[in-house]
């Protein structure tokens, strides 16, 4: 197996639970108990109403494509072998939007559209890190 | 919220008296970024007729002010390293004006220098940042990827074909201006609509010609009091209106990918200046990408949401058109070292002074310069006046 050459997340104190959940192939989000909104990315204080009264919820992992691009010129050498690859912002049914890749589809504009339903899948990249990605549902 | 009565009270209370680029722009492997800062500072102060020893306010972005001030041999009493991407240097003009008005300093120097093309010691990303955890691992890395995702959303909302035509109009018109600017990287290269459409994909929906250049460049601006401006070598250009701010950092955190922060800074700067869009003789908009221009024209209020494609149709923004835009050739075709914003101000000042030769606009009283930073994250707007 060749060494993983792309940037690898370094879990931070406020995101350890997010990455632990991803390792179990679950997508978890922070959610505010006061304004009742889930949000991304994980942090203790709600970015919507600024309450500290926040919790974690498990996401359904379902959503739709909010926007996407097909990257032909890799912005980092680690992505060279992947290009062209699909980057996207997915709007989760739980509310927040999450940056990701759409995988399992030929990266051509005609194969994708904004609004298409997608479902989370998990890609283990190291013993510690598993990345949530999305496939067309 | 900004207090308009107070802003109006300081409108015109500072003037730009010196502007300059580094000696050369483009591919400069034998110049460090700090050398570019220093060359540009020396050139801008010469343009103003003010010695370096008179500088008592210093502003820069990308480095701490103390690193560059030490290199230049100055000891500022007002210091500002505000770094919000390419809009920083436009915002610095507002900060310089506020500092001068408050009595912190009298001669403020703003410098920029980046070896976007030839850097021998490129900095790595801070791996604790959210972007390093949530975007970079997916190859959402660097402006072409994030801006192209925003552009794709715009196409979805307002129509793909008319958006594509608008992006082409902007690329081609900007190149025509560059063909009239000897300092422009693309001075000798023309661009047809076919050239645009045939250029390779960088990050679909962006072609190569939707994307700014990557160059080495330095630039500097000198801002001072109206009293000192009277004795400056070329007089002063007044700062009438300003606005600054940001609403996100990562592209995935931007609420509306078709409405950047210029929606606040443009109207604020115009109101502070006491003018409207139709009073402007020149508009300089940071063109990191063709899409940045399209969506910024709308956010600044030159036209409504989704109306940008009609606004820029038929080469209206090209030489000879009735809406001169990015007359230096822009980040797309003149120079783009990484944080280009300062160059929008330099061209605006030169146009208002009547120094731009072949590409000189006829009426030259009022100009807007507008910078964007990060991932459509921050904006800074200034309104400049010849008298
Ligand atoms: Zn809340």
XYZ file of C-alpha atoms and ligand atoms in Angstrom:
525
model
C 0.000 0.000 0.000
C 1.337 3.419 -0.952
C 1.548 6.079 1.696
C -1.467 8.398 2.052
C -0.254 11.673 0.531
C -3.216 14.020 1.070
C -3.715 16.365 4.036
C -4.810 14.441 7.139
C -7.030 16.101 9.763
C -5.505 16.616 13.208
C -8.399 16.287 15.692
C -8.640 19.239 18.062
C -10.145 19.180 21.561
C -13.537 20.368 20.312
C -13.584 17.956 17.372
C -12.303 14.724 18.915
C -15.824 13.305 19.257
C -16.574 14.118 15.620
C -13.556 12.158 14.435
C -14.150 9.320 16.926
C -17.675 8.963 15.539
C -16.402 8.995 11.961
C -14.059 6.148 12.906
C -17.200 4.162 13.905
C -18.725 5.185 10.534
C -21.197 7.565 12.109
C -21.725 11.256 11.366
C -22.347 13.375 14.456
C -23.101 17.087 14.608
C -23.248 19.693 17.317
C -26.757 20.908 18.035
C -28.050 23.822 20.090
C -30.552 23.091 22.843
C -31.712 26.710 22.892
C -32.234 27.616 19.220
C -32.759 23.948 18.259
C -30.430 24.153 15.252
C -27.746 21.645 14.384
C -24.524 23.206 13.140
C -21.247 22.389 11.440
C -18.350 22.427 12.262
C -18.144 21.210 15.874
C -17.573 23.885 18.529
C -18.920 24.341 22.021
C -20.761 27.637 21.615
C -23.649 27.842 19.129
C -22.680 30.102 16.167
C -26.358 30.964 15.571
C -27.561 32.180 19.006
C -24.217 32.025 20.904
C -25.572 29.758 23.642
C -23.304 27.363 25.535
C -26.267 25.051 26.009
C -25.275 22.674 23.214
C -25.168 18.929 22.636
C -24.274 16.329 20.010
C -26.762 14.592 17.674
C -26.293 11.744 15.239
C -26.954 12.835 11.653
C -29.007 10.694 9.285
C -26.162 11.144 6.804
C -28.707 12.095 4.146
C -28.703 15.369 2.263
C -28.593 17.058 -1.120
C -25.846 18.618 -3.219
C -25.806 22.380 -2.497
C -22.984 22.999 -4.951
C -19.996 21.183 -6.431
C -16.943 21.543 -8.654
C -14.830 19.149 -10.676
C -11.194 19.772 -9.883
C -8.857 19.162 -12.817
C -5.683 20.861 -11.587
C -4.845 19.341 -8.215
C -4.167 22.091 -5.649
C -1.849 19.775 -3.693
C 0.382 16.973 -5.028
C -1.515 14.381 -2.970
C -4.605 14.920 -5.125
C -2.723 14.538 -8.430
C -3.679 10.877 -8.916
C -7.342 11.657 -8.083
C -7.827 14.508 -10.582
C -10.377 15.108 -11.911
C -12.235 14.694 -8.625
C -15.488 16.126 -7.259
C -15.625 18.559 -4.356
C -19.002 19.509 -2.964
C -20.916 21.260 -0.255
C -23.725 18.980 0.898
C -26.777 20.335 2.688
C -27.692 17.745 5.301
C -31.347 16.970 6.031
C -30.411 17.872 9.632
C -29.786 21.461 8.515
C -26.094 22.321 8.279
C -23.905 22.220 5.192
C -20.735 20.140 5.123
C -17.750 20.267 2.747
C -16.914 16.903 1.196
C -16.224 14.815 -1.900
C -18.824 13.050 -4.018
C -17.469 9.584 -4.773
C -18.557 6.613 -6.848
C -19.534 8.652 -9.914
C -17.644 9.502 -13.095
C -16.563 13.149 -12.551
C -18.376 14.742 -15.477
C -20.738 17.730 -15.235
C -23.629 15.812 -16.809
C -23.519 13.160 -14.066
C -24.155 15.628 -11.263
C -26.573 18.357 -10.398
C -27.382 20.673 -7.547
C -30.249 19.262 -5.489
C -29.390 15.593 -6.100
C -29.909 13.432 -3.007
C -26.754 11.988 -1.461
C -25.877 9.627 1.376
C -22.800 9.587 3.585
C -20.147 6.896 3.097
C -16.936 6.506 5.063
C -13.374 6.232 3.830
C -10.749 5.062 6.302
C -7.469 6.831 5.525
C -5.429 6.046 8.661
C -5.983 4.073 11.870
C -7.116 7.301 13.525
C -8.936 9.117 10.726
C -11.946 8.122 8.663
C -13.361 10.755 6.297
C -17.115 11.157 5.783
C -17.735 11.407 2.030
C -20.952 11.207 0.001
C -22.346 9.128 -2.846
C -25.422 9.714 -4.972
C -28.405 8.181 -3.164
C -23.120 49.142 13.619
C -21.087 51.818 11.829
C -22.265 55.296 12.835
C -22.870 57.119 9.560
C -22.883 60.599 11.083
C -19.381 60.025 12.482
C -18.162 58.446 9.247
C -19.476 61.370 7.213
C -17.664 63.755 9.549
C -14.272 62.255 8.595
C -15.021 61.856 4.871
C -12.150 63.424 2.938
C -9.975 63.867 6.031
C -7.081 61.820 4.613
C -5.473 61.810 1.180
C -3.450 59.369 -0.862
C -0.273 61.151 -1.961
C 1.908 58.304 -3.195
C 1.298 55.047 -5.066
C 3.732 52.627 -6.682
C 4.484 49.096 -7.710
C 7.820 47.370 -7.179
C 10.367 48.121 -9.942
C 9.167 45.099 -11.889
C 6.218 42.686 -11.734
C 5.839 39.154 -13.018
C 8.389 36.358 -12.700
C 11.037 37.644 -10.289
C 12.944 34.667 -8.866
C 15.764 36.990 -7.797
C 13.593 39.160 -5.569
C 12.349 38.134 -2.120
C 8.908 39.228 -0.962
C 10.527 41.655 1.491
C 12.599 43.194 -1.299
C 9.343 43.790 -3.161
C 7.857 45.540 -0.098
C 10.940 47.756 0.166
C 11.168 48.678 -3.521
C 7.496 49.584 -3.616
C 7.756 51.620 -0.388
C 10.716 53.560 -1.752
C 8.907 54.168 -5.065
C 5.640 55.271 -3.424
C 7.405 57.694 -1.075
C 9.320 59.123 -4.051
C 5.988 59.500 -5.860
C 4.742 61.489 -2.851
C 7.959 63.442 -2.351
C 8.057 62.373 1.296
C 11.172 60.822 2.914
C 10.980 57.408 4.609
C 12.041 59.097 7.860
C 8.705 60.969 7.967
C 6.676 57.735 8.068
C 5.039 57.413 11.495
C 2.231 54.993 10.658
C 2.791 51.563 9.104
C 0.357 48.976 7.775
C 0.929 45.682 5.996
C -0.574 42.211 5.626
C 1.000 38.795 5.278
C 3.858 39.772 7.593
C 3.706 41.369 10.994
C 4.272 45.096 10.670
C 7.334 44.791 12.912
C 9.036 42.432 10.476
C 8.622 44.765 7.513
C 9.161 47.984 9.502
C 12.456 46.631 10.829
C 13.505 45.719 7.279
C 12.657 49.257 6.129
C 14.289 50.885 9.157
C 11.244 52.727 10.456
C 9.739 53.038 13.941
C 5.986 53.583 13.522
C 3.760 55.014 16.253
C 0.692 53.533 14.619
C 0.909 49.876 13.578
C -1.682 47.639 11.903
C -1.126 44.112 10.551
C -4.797 43.435 9.739
C -4.769 40.355 7.525
C -8.041 39.341 5.907
C -6.682 38.201 2.558
C -6.511 40.346 -0.538
C -8.906 42.991 0.767
C -6.526 43.837 3.629
C -4.703 46.657 1.877
C -7.934 48.399 0.887
C -9.063 48.143 4.495
C -5.689 49.561 5.571
C -6.606 52.818 3.825
C -9.638 53.149 6.108
C -7.501 52.322 9.137
C -4.864 54.847 8.086
C -7.547 57.512 7.740
C -8.973 56.693 11.175
C -5.491 56.773 12.725
C -4.638 60.092 11.092
C -7.974 61.538 12.178
C -7.433 60.349 15.759
C -3.934 61.794 15.874
C -1.954 58.536 16.013
C 0.175 59.507 13.014
C 0.517 61.884 10.065
C 2.208 59.848 7.328
C 0.937 56.288 6.956
C 2.723 53.834 4.688
C 0.949 50.685 3.432
C 3.142 48.034 1.811
C 2.535 44.779 0.001
C 4.979 42.231 -1.356
C 4.477 38.623 -2.375
C 6.398 36.103 -4.398
C 3.313 34.169 -5.423
C 5.212 32.637 -8.290
C 8.777 32.279 -7.062
C 8.558 31.983 -3.265
C 11.459 29.879 -1.904
C 9.972 29.529 1.591
C 6.227 29.059 1.239
C 4.365 28.857 4.559
C 2.343 25.731 5.385
C -1.281 25.898 6.544
C -1.936 26.033 10.303
C -3.201 22.489 10.891
C -5.349 23.509 13.843
C -7.608 25.632 11.641
C -11.062 24.294 10.797
C -10.166 24.512 7.098
C -7.289 22.068 7.684
C -9.668 19.597 9.314
C -12.805 19.882 7.221
C -11.911 21.202 3.761
C -8.256 20.489 2.925
C -8.583 16.690 3.391
C -11.156 16.746 0.568
C -8.980 18.784 -1.777
C -11.054 21.891 -1.101
C -7.825 23.763 -1.015
C -6.951 27.076 -2.587
C -9.151 29.722 -4.174
C -9.934 28.108 -7.583
C -11.758 25.207 -5.921
C -13.798 27.294 -3.482
C -14.669 30.092 -5.918
C -15.651 27.605 -8.627
C -18.099 25.940 -6.226
C -19.636 29.363 -5.576
C -19.843 30.027 -9.317
C -21.590 26.693 -9.894
C -24.252 27.704 -7.375
C -24.723 31.032 -9.187
C -25.225 29.141 -12.458
C -27.879 27.015 -10.785
C -29.753 30.054 -9.520
C -29.440 32.357 -12.528
C -28.792 30.157 -15.571
C -25.675 28.358 -16.751
C -25.420 29.727 -20.306
C -25.856 33.381 -19.441
C -23.425 33.021 -16.536
C -20.852 31.422 -18.823
C -21.260 34.256 -21.327
C -20.775 36.815 -18.536
C -17.573 35.145 -17.333
C -16.258 35.200 -20.907
C -17.184 38.889 -21.323
C -15.239 39.751 -18.172
C -12.154 37.715 -19.133
C -12.011 39.213 -22.633
C -12.704 42.835 -21.631
C -10.118 42.706 -18.859
C -7.497 41.387 -21.276
C -8.188 44.300 -23.628
C -7.293 46.714 -20.825
C -4.126 44.718 -20.081
C -3.124 45.036 -23.709
C -2.953 48.818 -23.022
C -0.841 48.531 -19.851
C 2.884 48.001 -20.319
C 3.247 46.702 -16.761
C 0.669 43.975 -17.404
C 1.872 40.378 -17.510
C -0.439 39.758 -20.487
C 0.322 43.062 -22.252
C 1.376 41.309 -25.445
C -1.201 38.495 -25.454
C -4.668 39.089 -26.869
C -7.657 36.921 -25.890
C -10.666 36.104 -28.086
C -13.922 34.582 -26.879
C -12.797 31.329 -28.507
C -9.523 31.486 -26.579
C -11.552 31.806 -23.398
C -13.907 28.917 -24.141
C -11.058 26.699 -25.369
C -8.816 27.247 -22.357
C -8.388 24.155 -20.207
C -10.402 23.330 -17.124
C -8.832 24.246 -13.809
C -11.782 23.502 -11.571
C -14.998 23.134 -13.547
C -16.914 25.414 -14.068
C -13.698 27.484 -14.229
C -11.515 27.551 -17.303
C -7.897 28.673 -17.008
C -9.012 32.112 -18.224
C -11.521 32.439 -15.392
C -8.587 32.418 -12.984
C -6.173 35.179 -11.979
C -2.480 35.072 -12.759
C 0.134 33.919 -10.266
C 2.961 36.472 -10.184
C 5.562 38.158 -8.008
C 4.818 41.783 -7.150
C 5.129 44.550 -4.620
C 3.065 47.697 -4.108
C 2.787 50.587 -1.668
C 0.555 53.548 -0.834
C 1.200 56.687 1.217
C -1.722 58.275 3.087
C -1.472 61.603 4.906
C -3.313 64.675 6.179
C -4.900 67.233 3.808
C -2.326 69.781 5.063
C 0.658 67.622 4.089
C -1.064 66.588 0.852
C -0.937 70.220 -0.338
C 2.863 70.004 -0.466
C 3.045 66.493 -1.874
C 4.755 66.187 -5.251
C 1.537 65.308 -7.109
C -1.024 66.606 -4.627
C -3.543 64.290 -3.014
C -6.466 62.067 -3.902
C -9.118 62.293 -1.188
C -10.538 59.274 0.608
C -14.268 60.034 0.722
C -15.796 56.744 1.798
C -14.755 53.415 3.292
C -16.239 50.105 4.379
C -14.844 46.817 5.659
C -15.913 43.493 7.113
C -16.377 39.750 6.650
C -18.985 37.084 7.316
C -17.118 33.737 7.097
C -13.724 32.231 6.340
C -14.262 28.804 4.710
C -16.341 28.650 1.528
C -18.529 25.936 3.090
C -19.531 28.444 5.802
C -20.704 31.121 3.343
C -24.461 31.521 3.768
C -25.259 32.716 0.243
C -22.600 31.876 -2.339
C -24.010 34.543 -4.657
C -23.952 37.489 -2.223
C -20.571 38.500 -0.748
C -19.925 41.129 1.924
C -19.737 44.020 -0.538
C -23.489 44.197 0.084
C -22.508 46.083 3.254
C -19.207 47.772 2.381
C -20.271 49.185 -1.012
C -23.406 50.998 0.167
C -21.604 52.202 3.317
C -18.688 53.681 1.371
C -20.997 55.379 -1.136
C -23.235 56.853 1.545
C -20.263 58.091 3.547
C -18.929 59.750 0.374
C -22.339 61.256 -0.301
C -22.501 59.865 -3.838
C -24.329 57.194 -5.816
C -23.206 54.526 -8.288
C -23.885 56.729 -11.294
C -21.464 59.396 -9.992
C -18.493 57.020 -10.358
C -16.163 57.443 -13.332
C -14.176 54.260 -12.658
C -14.760 51.007 -10.807
C -11.886 48.770 -9.757
C -13.036 45.360 -8.478
C -10.634 42.692 -7.268
C -10.847 40.041 -9.996
C -9.400 36.926 -8.412
C -11.748 35.144 -10.800
C -14.200 36.281 -13.458
C -16.953 35.141 -11.112
C -15.683 37.428 -8.335
C -16.330 40.422 -10.589
C -19.795 39.248 -11.620
C -21.025 38.586 -8.118
C -19.310 41.678 -6.695
C -20.987 44.049 -9.180
C -24.298 42.694 -7.887
C -23.386 42.795 -4.193
C -22.152 46.390 -4.481
C -25.507 47.348 -5.953
C -24.478 48.248 -9.519
C -27.262 45.864 -10.548
C -29.617 43.447 -8.856
C -29.074 39.771 -7.979
C -28.802 37.724 -11.167
C -28.598 40.857 -13.353
C -24.789 40.844 -13.632
C -24.763 38.947 -16.937
C -26.897 41.667 -18.558
C -24.803 44.391 -16.909
C -21.500 43.188 -18.433
C -22.947 42.106 -21.813
C -21.508 43.266 -25.165
C -18.078 44.238 -23.791
C -19.583 47.133 -21.855
C -16.649 47.023 -19.398
C -13.939 46.998 -22.116
C -12.007 50.005 -23.486
C -14.582 52.162 -25.303
C -17.465 50.742 -23.262
C -19.546 52.961 -21.017
C -18.513 51.242 -17.747
C -14.701 51.258 -17.393
C -13.767 48.385 -15.101
C -10.350 47.136 -13.996
C -8.481 49.358 -16.419
C -5.050 48.073 -15.368
C -5.896 44.623 -16.702
C -6.752 43.276 -13.271
C -5.630 40.211 -11.413
C -6.740 38.269 -14.468
C -4.269 39.839 -16.904
C -2.012 42.449 -15.201
C -0.635 40.972 -11.987
C -1.783 38.791 -9.108
C 0.796 37.873 -6.479
C -1.726 36.366 -4.020
C -3.308 39.339 -2.238
C -3.974 41.752 -5.098
C -6.300 44.311 -3.465
C -3.761 47.138 -3.175
C -3.416 47.304 -6.955
C -7.086 48.295 -7.371
C -6.315 51.460 -5.380
C -3.081 52.202 -7.230
C -4.813 52.142 -10.612
C -7.720 54.238 -9.309
C -5.311 56.914 -8.047
C -3.367 56.951 -11.316
C -6.569 57.230 -13.358
C -7.832 60.099 -11.184
C -4.470 61.844 -11.590
C -4.624 61.371 -15.355
C -1.383 59.364 -15.562
C -2.497 56.263 -17.420
C -1.686 57.162 -21.046
C -3.405 55.079 -23.691
C -5.945 53.627 -21.254
C -6.789 56.938 -19.539
C -10.520 57.362 -18.895
C -12.025 60.716 -19.925
C -13.970 61.864 -16.866
C -11.792 61.376 -13.817
C -13.387 62.717 -10.666
C -14.607 59.746 -8.647
C -13.501 56.122 -8.405
C -14.363 53.065 -6.343
C -11.730 50.469 -5.419
C -12.963 47.226 -3.922
C -11.006 44.290 -2.527
C -12.112 40.769 -1.680
C -10.191 38.376 0.549
C -10.160 34.711 1.490
C -12.950 32.612 0.039
C -15.285 35.506 -0.855
C -14.871 36.075 2.894
C -13.894 39.699 3.465
C -14.341 42.916 1.537
C -12.995 46.437 1.728
C -14.328 49.344 -0.320
C -12.951 52.855 -0.747
C -14.302 55.828 -2.660
C -11.618 58.180 -3.989
C -11.965 61.702 -5.298
C -9.652 63.887 -7.380
C -10.670 67.006 -5.460
Zn -28.251 28.268 19.273
